[in-house]
Each structure stands twice: as C-alpha cells, then as structure tokens.
Amino acid sequence: FSVKLLISGIYSLFLTINLILMVSEKIAKLINEQIAHEQYAAQYYLSMSAWFSGKDLDGIANYFRVQSKEELMHADKMFDYLNDVGGEIIIGEIAKPPHEFENATDIFEKALAHEKIVTKSIFNIVKNANEEGDFATTSFLQWFINEQVEEEASASQYVTKIKMVCDNPSALYLFDQELSQRVFTPDATA
Ligand code: FEO
C-alpha cells in the first residue's frame, strides 16, 4: 500500500465531497438560522392571529393565520434547498412569541417591523453568498427578495389601512371582511 495510492485516495475523496457539497458551512449556517427565523415568524403571526380571534375579528385573524402558513412554507423551501445543495440541516430553537399587544394598529406595525428584519436577514445571506461566488444560493434567494418586496409593501399598506379604520366600527367591520378573503396558496415551485 503506497503513500502515493493513499494520497490519490484522499484526493478523490476530497473531489467527491466537493461535488456533493455545493454550499459552504458558513452559508449553510446562515440558511439554518433563516429557517428558524421563518419558523419564528410563523409563530409570531399565529400569536397575532390568536389575538384577533379573541376579539372576534375573524377576518383579520384569518389574514395572520394565512401569513403564518406562508412563513412555514418559506422555511420548507429553505429546508429543501439546503438539502439539495448538500448542506447539513440543523433545526434551531424557536423562541416564544409575544402574545400581548396594545391594539390592532400595534400588531400591524409589529408585523411590518418584523418583515423588515427578515428582509435584512435575507439580504445578509445574499451578501455572503455573493462574496463566496455562490451563485446557486443567490439565484435561490432571488425568489425571497421578490417575496420580501411584496410582503413589506402589503404590510405597510395594512398599517395605513388599520390606522384609518381602527376607531370606526363600521369601517373596521368592512376591513375585517376584506381580510377574511385571503387564502393560503401553496407555492407551485416549493
Ligand atoms: Fe418569510 Fe414574511 O417573510
């Protein structure tokens, strides 16, 4: 058994590992953290949904329930991607979300603030992936960048709307009706 053979064996093993692992440990760690962020967001929105259910505003509760399901779908997409690129999936700890809120406006403002945090966090993964020349991850995250633009826009719109209607029961009733129409649509590419 020659040293030459051993070295060539180690080298081919190295090549094989490199072929399987398309993602660095650093990017895998960031994606794992993002999975936990998305799962936390799901819990956070579910808690917001519960608050509205408790106030018999079932339409707004439905809106946040659907939002919660979307967040779980985001986490699933990342889970599948990390698996596809050979990264190790490590499920993180999810903190307990707040369950007490000042009022309806407070909730919509917190939802918008949370989306802004999520956007920053996704941008950070893209920045790191760019630095590594990890085009697979930047391409994958493009969907999330577009999604965040939409989510921030709609969250911001609802902050404006809730401020307009929160002190007017008839207007609040109509707003609740509007949000009852939201339906969860699983992503076809997920
Ligand atoms: Fe998954 Fe609302 O961002």
Short mmCIF file of C-alpha atoms and ligand atoms in Angstrom, two decimals:
data_model
loop_
_atom_site.label_atom_id
_atom_site.label_comp_id
_atom_site.label_asym_id
_atom_site.label_seq_id
_atom_site.Cartn_x
_atom_site.Cartn_y
_atom_site.Cartn_z
CA PHE A 1 0.00 0.00 0.00
CA SER A 2 1.89 3.02 -1.21
CA VAL A 3 1.77 6.59 0.09
CA LYS A 4 1.02 7.64 -3.49
CA LEU A 5 -2.10 5.48 -3.53
CA LEU A 6 -3.20 6.87 -0.17
CA ILE A 7 -2.75 10.46 -1.35
CA SER A 8 -4.68 9.78 -4.55
CA GLY A 9 -7.43 8.15 -2.47
CA ILE A 10 -7.69 11.18 -0.18
CA TYR A 11 -7.68 13.48 -3.21
CA SER A 12 -10.53 11.67 -4.93
CA LEU A 13 -12.47 11.66 -1.66
CA PHE A 14 -11.92 15.42 -1.46
CA LEU A 15 -13.21 15.81 -5.03
CA THR A 16 -16.27 13.71 -4.26
CA ILE A 17 -17.08 15.77 -1.16
CA ASN A 18 -16.65 18.94 -3.17
CA LEU A 19 -19.02 17.64 -5.82
CA ILE A 20 -21.68 16.83 -3.24
CA LEU A 21 -21.32 19.99 -1.16
CA MET A 22 -22.35 22.98 -3.22
CA VAL A 23 -22.71 25.16 -0.18
CA SER A 24 -20.14 26.33 2.37
CA GLU A 25 -20.56 25.74 6.08
CA LYS A 26 -20.98 29.47 6.59
CA ILE A 27 -23.86 29.72 4.09
CA ALA A 28 -25.42 26.52 5.45
CA LYS A 29 -25.33 28.06 8.95
CA LEU A 30 -26.98 31.26 7.71
CA ILE A 31 -29.70 29.30 5.92
CA ASN A 32 -30.29 27.16 9.00
CA GLU A 33 -30.67 30.35 11.03
CA GLN A 34 -33.05 31.70 8.40
CA ILE A 35 -35.18 28.56 8.63
CA ALA A 36 -35.53 29.29 12.35
CA HIS A 37 -36.35 32.96 11.63
CA GLU A 38 -39.12 31.91 9.25
CA GLN A 39 -40.47 29.43 11.79
CA TYR A 40 -40.39 32.10 14.47
CA ALA A 41 -42.27 34.45 12.12
CA ALA A 42 -44.90 31.72 11.69
CA GLN A 43 -45.32 31.51 15.47
CA TYR A 44 -45.37 35.29 15.80
CA TYR A 45 -48.12 35.68 13.19
CA LEU A 46 -50.07 32.81 14.72
CA SER A 47 -49.95 34.67 18.03
CA MET A 48 -51.22 37.80 16.28
CA SER A 49 -53.98 35.72 14.69
CA ALA A 50 -54.96 34.41 18.12
CA TRP A 51 -55.22 37.98 19.45
CA PHE A 52 -57.69 38.93 16.70
CA SER A 53 -59.65 35.68 17.16
CA GLY A 54 -60.03 36.64 20.81
CA LYS A 55 -61.56 39.96 19.69
CA ASP A 56 -63.94 38.21 17.24
CA LEU A 57 -62.21 39.86 14.31
CA ASP A 58 -62.06 36.58 12.43
CA GLY A 59 -61.22 38.12 9.06
CA ILE A 60 -58.05 39.75 10.36
CA ALA A 61 -57.30 36.57 12.33
CA ASN A 62 -57.55 34.71 9.02
CA TYR A 63 -55.11 37.13 7.40
CA PHE A 64 -52.46 36.42 10.04
CA ARG A 65 -53.20 32.69 10.01
CA VAL A 66 -52.51 32.62 6.27
CA GLN A 67 -49.39 34.72 6.85
CA SER A 68 -48.24 32.16 9.40
CA LYS A 69 -48.69 29.32 6.89
CA GLU A 70 -46.71 31.28 4.30
CA GLU A 71 -43.82 31.58 6.73
CA LEU A 72 -43.79 27.83 7.26
CA MET A 73 -43.75 27.43 3.50
CA HIS A 74 -40.72 29.76 3.35
CA ALA A 75 -38.95 27.63 5.96
CA ASP A 76 -39.78 24.48 3.95
CA LYS A 77 -38.36 25.99 0.78
CA MET A 78 -35.09 26.73 2.56
CA PHE A 79 -35.04 23.28 4.13
CA ASP A 80 -35.38 21.66 0.70
CA TYR A 81 -32.77 23.91 -0.86
CA LEU A 82 -30.21 23.22 1.84
CA ASN A 83 -30.83 19.53 1.39
CA ASP A 84 -30.43 19.82 -2.40
CA VAL A 85 -27.03 21.51 -2.09
CA GLY A 86 -25.75 19.01 0.45
CA GLY A 87 -25.77 21.32 3.49
CA GLU A 88 -26.38 19.88 6.92
CA ILE A 89 -29.84 20.82 8.15
CA ILE A 90 -29.87 21.71 11.84
CA ILE A 91 -33.24 22.69 13.24
CA GLY A 92 -32.84 25.60 15.64
CA GLU A 93 -34.64 26.71 18.73
CA ILE A 94 -37.77 28.82 18.27
CA ALA A 95 -38.41 31.47 20.91
CA LYS A 96 -41.87 32.02 22.35
CA PRO A 97 -43.51 34.95 20.55
CA PRO A 98 -45.25 37.79 22.45
CA HIS A 99 -48.98 37.27 22.97
CA GLU A 100 -49.94 40.62 24.46
CA PHE A 101 -50.42 43.55 22.15
CA GLU A 102 -51.60 47.12 22.75
CA ASN A 103 -54.17 47.22 19.97
CA ALA A 104 -54.78 46.28 16.32
CA THR A 105 -52.51 49.02 14.98
CA ASP A 106 -49.69 47.87 17.26
CA ILE A 107 -49.94 44.40 15.72
CA PHE A 108 -49.82 45.59 12.11
CA GLU A 109 -46.88 47.85 12.95
CA LYS A 110 -45.06 44.95 14.60
CA ALA A 111 -45.75 42.74 11.57
CA LEU A 112 -44.23 45.37 9.28
CA ALA A 113 -41.21 45.80 11.58
CA HIS A 114 -40.72 42.05 11.60
CA GLU A 115 -40.80 41.82 7.81
CA LYS A 116 -38.09 44.48 7.67
CA ILE A 117 -35.91 42.36 9.97
CA VAL A 118 -36.50 39.30 7.76
CA THR A 119 -35.58 41.28 4.65
CA LYS A 120 -32.30 42.42 6.23
CA SER A 121 -31.52 38.88 7.25
CA ILE A 122 -32.10 37.55 3.71
CA PHE A 123 -30.01 40.37 2.24
CA ASN A 124 -27.21 39.33 4.58
CA ILE A 125 -27.25 35.77 3.23
CA VAL A 126 -27.23 37.10 -0.34
CA LYS A 127 -24.29 39.39 0.51
CA ASN A 128 -22.31 36.47 1.95
CA ALA A 129 -23.22 34.18 -0.94
CA ASN A 130 -22.10 36.88 -3.41
CA GLU A 131 -18.79 37.21 -1.62
CA GLU A 132 -18.24 33.46 -1.96
CA GLY A 133 -19.32 33.36 -5.59
CA ASP A 134 -22.14 31.02 -4.50
CA PHE A 135 -24.42 31.67 -7.47
CA ALA A 136 -26.74 28.80 -6.62
CA THR A 137 -27.68 30.42 -3.32
CA THR A 138 -28.01 33.94 -4.75
CA SER A 139 -30.23 32.57 -7.52
CA PHE A 140 -32.33 30.61 -5.00
CA LEU A 141 -32.73 33.66 -2.76
CA GLN A 142 -33.96 35.85 -5.61
CA TRP A 143 -37.45 34.42 -5.02
CA PHE A 144 -37.24 35.52 -1.37
CA ILE A 145 -36.04 39.01 -2.29
CA ASN A 146 -39.10 39.46 -4.53
CA GLU A 147 -41.33 37.97 -1.84
CA GLN A 148 -39.98 40.43 0.76
CA VAL A 149 -40.70 43.39 -1.54
CA GLU A 150 -44.32 42.20 -1.77
CA GLU A 151 -44.60 41.42 1.94
CA GLU A 152 -43.23 44.78 3.06
CA ALA A 153 -45.48 46.60 0.59
CA SER A 154 -48.64 44.83 1.75
CA ALA A 155 -47.70 45.04 5.46
CA SER A 156 -47.12 48.78 5.04
CA GLN A 157 -50.44 49.19 3.22
CA TYR A 158 -52.28 47.43 6.06
CA VAL A 159 -50.64 49.68 8.66
CA THR A 160 -52.08 52.66 6.79
CA LYS A 161 -55.49 51.00 6.47
CA ILE A 162 -55.81 49.88 10.10
CA LYS A 163 -54.96 53.41 11.24
CA MET A 164 -57.82 54.70 9.06
CA VAL A 165 -60.41 52.23 10.35
CA CYS A 166 -59.49 51.28 13.91
CA ASP A 167 -61.67 53.93 15.58
CA ASN A 168 -64.66 53.38 13.32
CA PRO A 169 -66.60 50.13 13.99
CA SER A 170 -68.36 50.09 10.59
CA ALA A 171 -65.10 50.62 8.71
CA LEU A 172 -63.35 48.04 10.91
CA TYR A 173 -66.13 45.56 10.11
CA LEU A 174 -65.53 46.07 6.36
CA PHE A 175 -61.78 45.79 6.81
CA ASP A 176 -62.29 42.52 8.67
CA GLN A 177 -64.47 41.30 5.80
CA GLU A 178 -61.76 42.22 3.29
CA LEU A 179 -59.10 40.28 5.15
CA SER A 180 -61.36 37.25 5.51
CA GLN A 181 -60.93 36.74 1.75
CA ARG A 182 -57.24 35.90 1.97
CA VAL A 183 -56.49 32.29 1.10
CA PHE A 184 -53.29 30.34 1.54
CA THR A 185 -51.90 29.29 -1.82
CA PRO A 186 -49.04 26.81 -1.66
CA ASP A 187 -46.16 27.87 -3.90
CA ALA A 188 -46.03 25.75 -7.03
CA THR A 189 -42.22 25.87 -7.05
CA ALA A 190 -41.93 24.81 -3.41
FE1 FEO B 1 -40.82 34.74 5.25
FE2 FEO B 1 -42.63 37.18 5.84
O1 FEO B 1 -41.01 36.50 5.36
#
